[in-house]
Amino acid sequence: MFKQTKTRIALAGLLALSMLPASVLAQGKEPVRVALVTSKSGGFSTMGADVANGIKFAVDEANAKGGVDGRQVILAEGDDESTPDAGRRVAEKLARDGHNLIIGPITSSISLAISQNLSRWDAAFIGTISKADKLTVDACNARFVRTNHSDAMDLAMINEWVKGLEGKTFGIMAADYVWGQDSAKSFEAAVTAQGKKVAIKLFVPLGTKDYAPYIQQLKAANVDAIWVADVSGAIAFVKQAADFALIPKTPLIGHALLSNFVVNATGTALTNVPGNVGFTPDIDTPQTKAFVSAFKAKYNRLPSDTEGQAYNGAMVLFQGVTLAKSVQPEAVTKALRGATVDTLYGKATVRAADNQLVIPNYVARVKTADGGLRPVIERSYPATVTPAASPLCKM
């Protein structure tokens, strides 16, 4: 009789446990402690708000479904102030406080400052926005996984795209830091390989507000089109370029220029401008359709390019935890290395040689769609366009 009583108690306990919501069951395992490090202030704060929104949407969605691998996701936030020094400091603080799965930095300079310290902090880092090749070349790190397109991926696509690009002479205006410099160098190589010419190159310091001197030089150069790679100053440049009648007379070509926040802030000035995009709601995969539907149901609008890329990085991070069955940073990135994962771009592989997610790429053009002006995919390029990993990456 005593045995029967114990059995009934045990069964009752199991029944009660099974009736608990999944979010409560997720409390039983060590939580997934994520550090959201992004730009809440400084030149990239507008973009940073979108990064934060995409990550938080992914976290809320995961927790509502019972967590990740039965674990609650706990998010801690820090402001990198749009500078490498502040980014390194806040990432270190959060990592040492136990939130050592880092996500969210925008600029490549901030990402590089964080990436080189991951082992020292016992942290891992999922890059969702930064494009500089250095992150997956000579500065690659086994604890860093990039889920967005690198410069090399963008320019491999653009090498194909420029074969049909109108014009013979081009200008370049790029931000004067590692990403902008890489972009300018790569675009010049792409067009000169087609027998075309770069007549003028201008590098703009971060924080520039007055683009008049650069616009005057670009107008005087009388080029057929201008390659623009300047995210933090993009809104000011586009507005001033329109005021000074540089555009639309001289067409722009955007490298990371066609972000929704730039298009939204510049009226109709970017209408018909082409360029690469990291994400749009037009991507025809089940994963993107599900994300866009859920996002629209919550916010009554489409997700931006930045929100999509941030969400995609969180998707990959959470799958790393599930594959590793652990929240230990080294185990998570080790599990992702060489793995095939679900992404907004469909099934994709994290390349073992450099931890780069290999995904399709897109050229879009700013058009009216869904009741507003936004980048609309004009041409897609398969993941096979992605160049091979650099032999300089030693992990």
Short mmCIF file of C-alpha atoms in Angstrom, two decimals:
data_model
loop_
_atom_site.label_atom_id
_atom_site.label_comp_id
_atom_site.label_asym_id
_atom_site.label_seq_id
_atom_site.Cartn_x
_atom_site.Cartn_y
_atom_site.Cartn_z
CA MET A 1 0.00 0.00 0.00
CA PHE A 2 2.89 2.32 0.80
CA LYS A 3 4.34 1.56 -2.65
CA GLN A 4 1.02 2.34 -4.33
CA THR A 5 0.81 5.66 -2.50
CA LYS A 6 4.34 6.63 -3.61
CA THR A 7 3.49 5.66 -7.19
CA ARG A 8 0.34 7.79 -7.14
CA ILE A 9 2.31 10.76 -5.79
CA ALA A 10 4.97 10.34 -8.48
CA LEU A 11 2.35 10.11 -11.23
CA ALA A 12 0.55 13.14 -9.86
CA GLY A 13 3.83 15.05 -9.87
CA LEU A 14 4.52 14.10 -13.48
CA LEU A 15 1.00 15.11 -14.47
CA ALA A 16 1.36 18.46 -12.75
CA LEU A 17 4.73 19.00 -14.43
CA SER A 18 3.30 18.21 -17.85
CA MET A 19 0.61 20.82 -17.32
CA LEU A 20 3.10 23.62 -16.67
CA PRO A 21 3.57 26.11 -19.53
CA ALA A 22 6.70 25.62 -21.65
CA SER A 23 8.11 28.93 -20.45
CA VAL A 24 8.14 27.58 -16.88
CA LEU A 25 9.72 24.28 -17.90
CA ALA A 26 12.51 26.25 -19.56
CA GLN A 27 13.53 27.50 -16.13
CA GLY A 28 14.98 24.08 -15.24
CA LYS A 29 18.11 24.39 -17.40
CA GLU A 30 20.85 26.97 -17.32
CA PRO A 31 19.50 29.97 -19.26
CA VAL A 32 20.89 31.34 -22.50
CA ARG A 33 22.47 34.62 -21.42
CA VAL A 34 22.80 36.93 -24.42
CA ALA A 35 24.64 40.26 -24.50
CA LEU A 36 23.02 42.70 -26.92
CA VAL A 37 25.82 45.17 -27.67
CA THR A 38 24.77 47.79 -30.20
CA SER A 39 24.66 51.52 -30.87
CA LYS A 40 22.13 53.27 -28.67
CA SER A 41 23.98 56.57 -29.16
CA GLY A 42 26.40 58.04 -31.67
CA GLY A 43 26.38 57.93 -35.45
CA PHE A 44 24.80 54.49 -35.76
CA SER A 45 22.04 54.90 -33.16
CA THR A 46 19.17 54.78 -35.68
CA MET A 47 20.47 51.54 -37.11
CA GLY A 48 21.17 50.30 -33.59
CA ALA A 49 17.51 50.67 -32.66
CA ASP A 50 16.60 48.33 -35.51
CA VAL A 51 19.26 45.81 -34.47
CA ALA A 52 17.88 45.80 -30.93
CA ASN A 53 14.33 45.40 -32.20
CA GLY A 54 15.23 42.40 -34.36
CA ILE A 55 17.10 40.66 -31.53
CA LYS A 56 14.38 41.33 -28.98
CA PHE A 57 11.74 40.01 -31.36
CA ALA A 58 13.74 36.78 -31.74
CA VAL A 59 14.22 36.45 -27.97
CA ASP A 60 10.54 37.05 -27.20
CA GLU A 61 9.52 34.58 -29.89
CA ALA A 62 11.89 31.91 -28.58
CA ASN A 63 10.77 32.32 -24.97
CA ALA A 64 7.10 32.19 -25.98
CA LYS A 65 7.81 28.80 -27.55
CA GLY A 66 9.46 27.46 -24.41
CA GLY A 67 12.97 28.81 -24.78
CA VAL A 68 15.95 27.43 -26.66
CA ASP A 69 16.72 23.77 -26.01
CA GLY A 70 14.42 24.05 -23.02
CA ARG A 71 16.29 27.11 -21.72
CA GLN A 72 14.98 30.58 -21.06
CA VAL A 73 16.75 33.32 -23.01
CA ILE A 74 17.84 36.25 -20.83
CA LEU A 75 18.96 39.42 -22.58
CA ALA A 76 21.27 42.10 -21.19
CA GLU A 77 21.89 45.28 -23.18
CA GLY A 78 24.83 47.64 -23.53
CA ASP A 79 25.53 50.78 -25.57
CA ASP A 80 28.68 50.68 -27.69
CA GLU A 81 28.26 54.43 -28.36
CA SER A 82 29.19 53.75 -32.02
CA THR A 83 32.89 53.54 -31.08
CA PRO A 84 35.33 50.60 -30.80
CA ASP A 85 36.58 51.55 -27.31
CA ALA A 86 33.11 51.78 -25.81
CA GLY A 87 32.06 48.62 -27.62
CA ARG A 88 34.97 46.66 -26.20
CA ARG A 89 34.34 47.95 -22.68
CA VAL A 90 30.63 47.21 -22.58
CA ALA A 91 31.07 43.79 -24.23
CA GLU A 92 33.70 42.85 -21.65
CA LYS A 93 31.52 43.96 -18.75
CA LEU A 94 28.52 41.97 -19.98
CA ALA A 95 30.64 38.92 -20.76
CA ARG A 96 32.29 38.92 -17.35
CA ASP A 97 28.84 39.29 -15.77
CA GLY A 98 27.85 36.01 -17.44
CA HIS A 99 26.17 37.28 -20.61
CA ASN A 100 28.91 35.88 -22.81
CA LEU A 101 26.99 35.15 -26.02
CA ILE A 102 27.44 38.50 -27.77
CA ILE A 103 25.37 39.84 -30.67
CA GLY A 104 24.50 43.23 -32.13
CA PRO A 105 27.52 45.42 -33.06
CA ILE A 106 27.16 47.33 -36.32
CA THR A 107 30.51 48.69 -37.45
CA SER A 108 33.39 46.43 -38.41
CA SER A 109 35.78 48.43 -36.23
CA ILE A 110 33.67 47.66 -33.13
CA SER A 111 33.31 44.01 -34.14
CA LEU A 112 37.08 43.69 -34.58
CA ALA A 113 37.69 45.22 -31.15
CA ILE A 114 35.37 42.65 -29.58
CA SER A 115 36.38 39.62 -31.65
CA GLN A 116 40.04 39.74 -30.67
CA ASN A 117 39.13 39.47 -26.95
CA LEU A 118 36.68 36.57 -27.03
CA SER A 119 38.98 33.91 -25.62
CA ARG A 120 40.15 36.22 -22.83
CA TRP A 121 36.52 36.88 -21.83
CA ASP A 122 35.39 33.27 -22.44
CA ALA A 123 32.76 34.65 -24.84
CA ALA A 124 31.32 33.94 -28.28
CA PHE A 125 30.17 36.49 -30.86
CA ILE A 126 27.56 36.26 -33.62
CA GLY A 127 28.13 39.03 -36.17
CA THR A 128 24.97 40.15 -37.96
CA ILE A 129 25.85 43.46 -39.66
CA SER A 130 29.62 44.05 -39.90
CA LYS A 131 30.99 43.30 -43.36
CA ALA A 132 34.77 43.86 -43.26
CA ASP A 133 36.66 40.90 -44.73
CA LYS A 134 39.26 41.13 -41.99
CA LEU A 135 36.79 39.56 -39.53
CA THR A 136 36.90 36.28 -41.44
CA VAL A 137 40.39 36.60 -42.92
CA ASP A 138 43.55 37.35 -40.93
CA ALA A 139 41.56 38.39 -37.82
CA CYS A 140 39.23 35.38 -37.91
CA ASN A 141 38.38 33.73 -34.61
CA ALA A 142 36.92 30.31 -33.88
CA ARG A 143 34.53 32.00 -31.41
CA PHE A 144 33.20 34.46 -34.02
CA VAL A 145 30.48 33.44 -36.50
CA ARG A 146 29.29 35.89 -39.17
CA THR A 147 25.70 35.43 -40.35
CA ASN A 148 25.53 38.38 -42.79
CA HIS A 149 27.27 38.99 -46.11
CA SER A 150 30.94 39.94 -46.01
CA ASP A 151 32.49 42.56 -48.31
CA ALA A 152 34.00 39.73 -50.35
CA MET A 153 30.56 38.20 -50.82
CA ASP A 154 29.04 41.54 -51.83
CA LEU A 155 31.81 42.34 -54.26
CA ALA A 156 31.82 38.87 -55.82
CA MET A 157 28.17 39.51 -56.62
CA ILE A 158 28.89 43.05 -57.80
CA ASN A 159 31.65 41.73 -60.08
CA GLU A 160 28.88 39.95 -61.94
CA TRP A 161 26.40 42.79 -61.70
CA VAL A 162 28.75 45.51 -63.04
CA LYS A 163 29.09 43.63 -66.33
CA GLY A 164 25.74 45.15 -67.24
CA LEU A 165 26.28 48.46 -65.41
CA GLU A 166 25.85 51.54 -67.58
CA GLY A 167 28.59 54.15 -67.67
CA LYS A 168 32.35 54.24 -68.16
CA THR A 169 33.61 56.51 -65.40
CA PHE A 170 32.73 56.34 -61.73
CA GLY A 171 33.29 58.22 -58.52
CA ILE A 172 33.65 56.67 -55.08
CA MET A 173 32.65 58.21 -51.76
CA ALA A 174 33.27 55.95 -48.79
CA ALA A 175 33.48 56.18 -45.02
CA ASP A 176 37.06 56.48 -43.83
CA TYR A 177 37.34 53.30 -41.78
CA VAL A 178 38.03 49.65 -42.49
CA TRP A 179 34.68 48.75 -44.08
CA GLY A 180 34.48 51.84 -46.31
CA GLN A 181 38.09 51.45 -47.40
CA ASP A 182 37.54 47.78 -48.26
CA SER A 183 34.41 48.66 -50.19
CA ALA A 184 36.12 51.37 -52.23
CA LYS A 185 39.07 49.13 -53.07
CA SER A 186 36.87 46.26 -54.13
CA PHE A 187 34.53 48.36 -56.28
CA GLU A 188 37.47 49.97 -58.06
CA ALA A 189 38.92 46.54 -58.79
CA ALA A 190 35.55 45.32 -60.11
CA VAL A 191 34.97 48.19 -62.55
CA THR A 192 38.55 48.46 -63.78
CA ALA A 193 38.46 44.74 -64.56
CA GLN A 194 35.59 45.62 -66.94
CA GLY A 195 37.70 48.27 -68.68
CA LYS A 196 35.93 51.10 -66.85
CA LYS A 197 37.55 53.89 -64.82
CA VAL A 198 37.33 55.39 -61.33
CA ALA A 199 37.91 59.13 -61.80
CA ILE A 200 37.69 60.23 -58.15
CA LYS A 201 37.87 58.61 -54.71
CA LEU A 202 36.83 60.45 -51.56
CA PHE A 203 37.05 59.13 -47.99
CA VAL A 204 34.83 60.80 -45.41
CA PRO A 205 35.65 60.81 -41.66
CA LEU A 206 33.05 59.31 -39.33
CA GLY A 207 30.87 62.03 -37.82
CA THR A 208 30.92 64.26 -40.89
CA LYS A 209 27.82 66.47 -41.07
CA ASP A 210 28.68 68.83 -43.95
CA TYR A 211 29.10 66.96 -47.24
CA ALA A 212 29.19 70.10 -49.40
CA PRO A 213 32.97 69.92 -50.10
CA TYR A 214 32.68 66.29 -51.19
CA ILE A 215 29.59 66.95 -53.29
CA GLN A 216 31.31 69.81 -55.11
CA GLN A 217 34.25 67.55 -55.97
CA LEU A 218 31.93 64.80 -57.20
CA LYS A 219 30.00 67.27 -59.37
CA ALA A 220 33.23 68.63 -60.84
CA ALA A 221 34.41 65.10 -61.69
CA ASN A 222 31.37 64.70 -63.98
CA VAL A 223 31.25 60.91 -63.57
CA ASP A 224 28.55 58.59 -64.87
CA ALA A 225 27.66 57.23 -61.40
CA ILE A 226 28.89 57.33 -57.79
CA TRP A 227 29.59 54.34 -55.56
CA VAL A 228 28.53 55.28 -52.02
CA ALA A 229 29.66 53.30 -48.98
CA ASP A 230 28.87 55.45 -45.96
CA VAL A 231 26.22 54.24 -43.52
CA SER A 232 26.44 56.64 -40.59
CA GLY A 233 26.45 59.72 -42.82
CA ALA A 234 24.15 58.36 -45.50
CA ILE A 235 21.08 60.42 -44.57
CA ALA A 236 22.98 63.72 -44.46
CA PHE A 237 24.81 62.94 -47.70
CA VAL A 238 21.68 61.97 -49.65
CA LYS A 239 19.72 65.02 -48.47
CA GLN A 240 22.59 67.38 -49.31
CA ALA A 241 23.26 65.64 -52.63
CA ALA A 242 19.64 66.35 -53.58
CA ASP A 243 19.84 69.96 -52.33
CA PHE A 244 22.99 70.59 -54.39
CA ALA A 245 21.50 68.87 -57.46
CA LEU A 246 24.13 66.14 -57.56
CA ILE A 247 21.28 63.66 -57.69
CA PRO A 248 19.33 62.53 -59.59
CA LYS A 249 21.45 63.94 -62.44
CA THR A 250 24.36 61.72 -61.38
CA PRO A 251 23.07 58.27 -60.35
CA LEU A 252 24.12 56.70 -57.06
CA ILE A 253 25.03 53.05 -56.51
CA GLY A 254 24.76 51.91 -52.93
CA HIS A 255 26.89 49.57 -50.86
CA ALA A 256 24.76 49.13 -47.72
CA LEU A 257 23.17 52.46 -48.68
CA LEU A 258 19.70 51.05 -49.27
CA SER A 259 18.84 50.54 -45.63
CA ASN A 260 15.22 51.21 -44.82
CA PHE A 261 16.09 53.88 -42.27
CA VAL A 262 18.00 55.84 -44.93
CA VAL A 263 15.23 55.49 -47.53
CA ASN A 264 12.59 56.50 -44.98
CA ALA A 265 14.54 59.59 -43.89
CA THR A 266 15.33 61.00 -47.33
CA GLY A 267 11.93 61.43 -48.95
CA THR A 268 12.03 60.32 -52.58
CA ALA A 269 15.72 61.11 -53.13
CA LEU A 270 16.75 57.45 -53.43
CA THR A 271 14.01 56.47 -55.86
CA ASN A 272 15.37 54.10 -58.54
CA VAL A 273 18.79 53.83 -56.85
CA PRO A 274 20.22 50.30 -57.06
CA GLY A 275 22.51 48.57 -54.59
CA ASN A 276 23.12 45.48 -52.54
CA VAL A 277 20.77 44.54 -49.70
CA GLY A 278 21.28 42.15 -46.81
CA PHE A 279 17.61 41.36 -46.32
CA THR A 280 14.21 42.37 -47.66
CA PRO A 281 10.75 40.86 -47.13
CA ASP A 282 10.88 39.75 -50.79
CA ILE A 283 13.20 36.82 -50.02
CA ASP A 284 11.20 33.80 -51.11
CA THR A 285 11.78 31.22 -48.38
CA PRO A 286 9.45 29.63 -45.81
CA GLN A 287 11.62 31.07 -43.03
CA THR A 288 11.32 34.67 -44.30
CA LYS A 289 7.60 34.30 -44.94
CA ALA A 290 7.05 33.09 -41.37
CA PHE A 291 9.20 35.87 -39.90
CA VAL A 292 7.55 38.61 -41.96
CA SER A 293 4.07 37.33 -41.07
CA ALA A 294 4.82 37.20 -37.33
CA PHE A 295 6.57 40.57 -37.36
CA LYS A 296 3.76 42.25 -39.26
CA ALA A 297 1.19 40.76 -36.89
CA LYS A 298 3.01 42.37 -33.95
CA TYR A 299 4.06 45.72 -35.43
CA ASN A 300 1.64 46.22 -38.33
CA ARG A 301 4.54 46.88 -40.68
CA LEU A 302 7.24 45.02 -42.60
CA PRO A 303 10.62 44.36 -40.93
CA SER A 304 13.54 46.50 -42.06
CA ASP A 305 16.72 45.12 -43.59
CA THR A 306 18.58 45.60 -40.31
CA GLU A 307 15.85 43.97 -38.22
CA GLY A 308 15.87 40.99 -40.56
CA GLN A 309 19.64 40.51 -40.41
CA ALA A 310 19.65 40.85 -36.62
CA TYR A 311 16.83 38.32 -36.26
CA ASN A 312 18.67 35.96 -38.61
CA GLY A 313 21.78 36.10 -36.42
CA ALA A 314 19.72 35.28 -33.35
CA MET A 315 18.20 32.32 -35.22
CA VAL A 316 21.68 30.94 -35.85
CA LEU A 317 22.84 31.59 -32.29
CA PHE A 318 19.88 29.72 -30.84
CA GLN A 319 20.49 26.77 -33.15
CA GLY A 320 24.09 26.72 -31.96
CA VAL A 321 22.87 26.33 -28.37
CA THR A 322 20.53 23.53 -29.43
CA LEU A 323 23.22 21.72 -31.42
CA ALA A 324 25.75 22.05 -28.60
CA LYS A 325 23.17 21.23 -25.89
CA SER A 326 25.14 23.81 -23.96
CA VAL A 327 25.36 27.56 -23.35
CA GLN A 328 29.14 27.50 -23.05
CA PRO A 329 30.48 29.94 -25.68
CA GLU A 330 33.20 27.69 -27.09
CA ALA A 331 30.80 24.75 -27.35
CA VAL A 332 28.17 26.87 -29.16
CA THR A 333 30.52 28.14 -31.86
CA LYS A 334 32.17 24.73 -32.19
CA ALA A 335 28.73 23.19 -32.82
CA LEU A 336 27.96 25.79 -35.49
CA ARG A 337 31.24 25.37 -37.33
CA GLY A 338 30.46 23.42 -40.49
CA ALA A 339 26.79 23.02 -39.50
CA THR A 340 23.80 23.45 -41.80
CA VAL A 341 21.20 25.67 -40.15
CA ASP A 342 17.83 27.27 -40.86
CA THR A 343 18.10 30.92 -41.84
CA LEU A 344 15.89 33.57 -43.40
CA TYR A 345 17.67 32.67 -46.65
CA GLY A 346 16.76 28.99 -46.40
CA LYS A 347 19.06 26.18 -45.31
CA ALA A 348 22.64 27.46 -45.19
CA THR A 349 26.04 26.24 -44.03
CA VAL A 350 28.41 27.90 -41.60
CA ARG A 351 31.65 27.37 -43.51
CA ALA A 352 34.10 25.45 -41.35
CA ALA A 353 37.16 27.24 -42.74
CA ASP A 354 36.20 30.69 -41.42
CA ASN A 355 32.78 30.50 -39.68
CA GLN A 356 31.14 32.51 -42.47
CA LEU A 357 27.48 31.72 -43.14
CA VAL A 358 27.22 31.06 -46.89
CA ILE A 359 23.96 32.56 -48.18
CA PRO A 360 22.48 33.99 -51.40
CA ASN A 361 22.94 37.67 -52.15
CA TYR A 362 20.76 40.35 -53.69
CA VAL A 363 20.73 43.56 -55.71
CA ALA A 364 17.67 45.72 -55.07
CA ARG A 365 16.28 48.95 -56.42
CA VAL A 366 14.29 51.52 -54.44
CA LYS A 367 10.69 51.43 -55.62
CA THR A 368 7.17 51.92 -54.34
CA ALA A 369 5.92 48.63 -52.91
CA ASP A 370 3.46 47.68 -50.16
CA GLY A 371 2.28 51.28 -49.98
CA GLY A 372 5.71 52.85 -49.47
CA LEU A 373 9.17 53.40 -50.87
CA ARG A 374 11.59 50.57 -50.08
CA PRO A 375 14.34 48.42 -51.61
CA VAL A 376 12.81 45.70 -53.79
CA ILE A 377 14.91 42.76 -54.92
CA GLU A 378 15.75 43.09 -58.60
CA ARG A 379 18.19 40.22 -58.99
CA SER A 380 19.25 37.29 -56.81
CA TYR A 381 22.62 35.56 -56.84
CA PRO A 382 23.07 32.02 -55.49
CA ALA A 383 25.31 31.18 -52.55
CA THR A 384 27.71 29.55 -55.03
CA VAL A 385 28.86 33.06 -56.02
CA THR A 386 30.52 33.30 -52.57
CA PRO A 387 34.33 33.31 -52.93
CA ALA A 388 36.38 30.64 -51.16
CA ALA A 389 37.59 31.20 -47.61
CA SER A 390 40.86 33.06 -47.34
CA PRO A 391 43.95 30.97 -46.55
CA LEU A 392 44.91 33.76 -44.14
CA CYS A 393 42.21 32.56 -41.75
CA LYS A 394 43.81 30.24 -39.20
CA MET A 395 41.44 28.91 -36.58
#
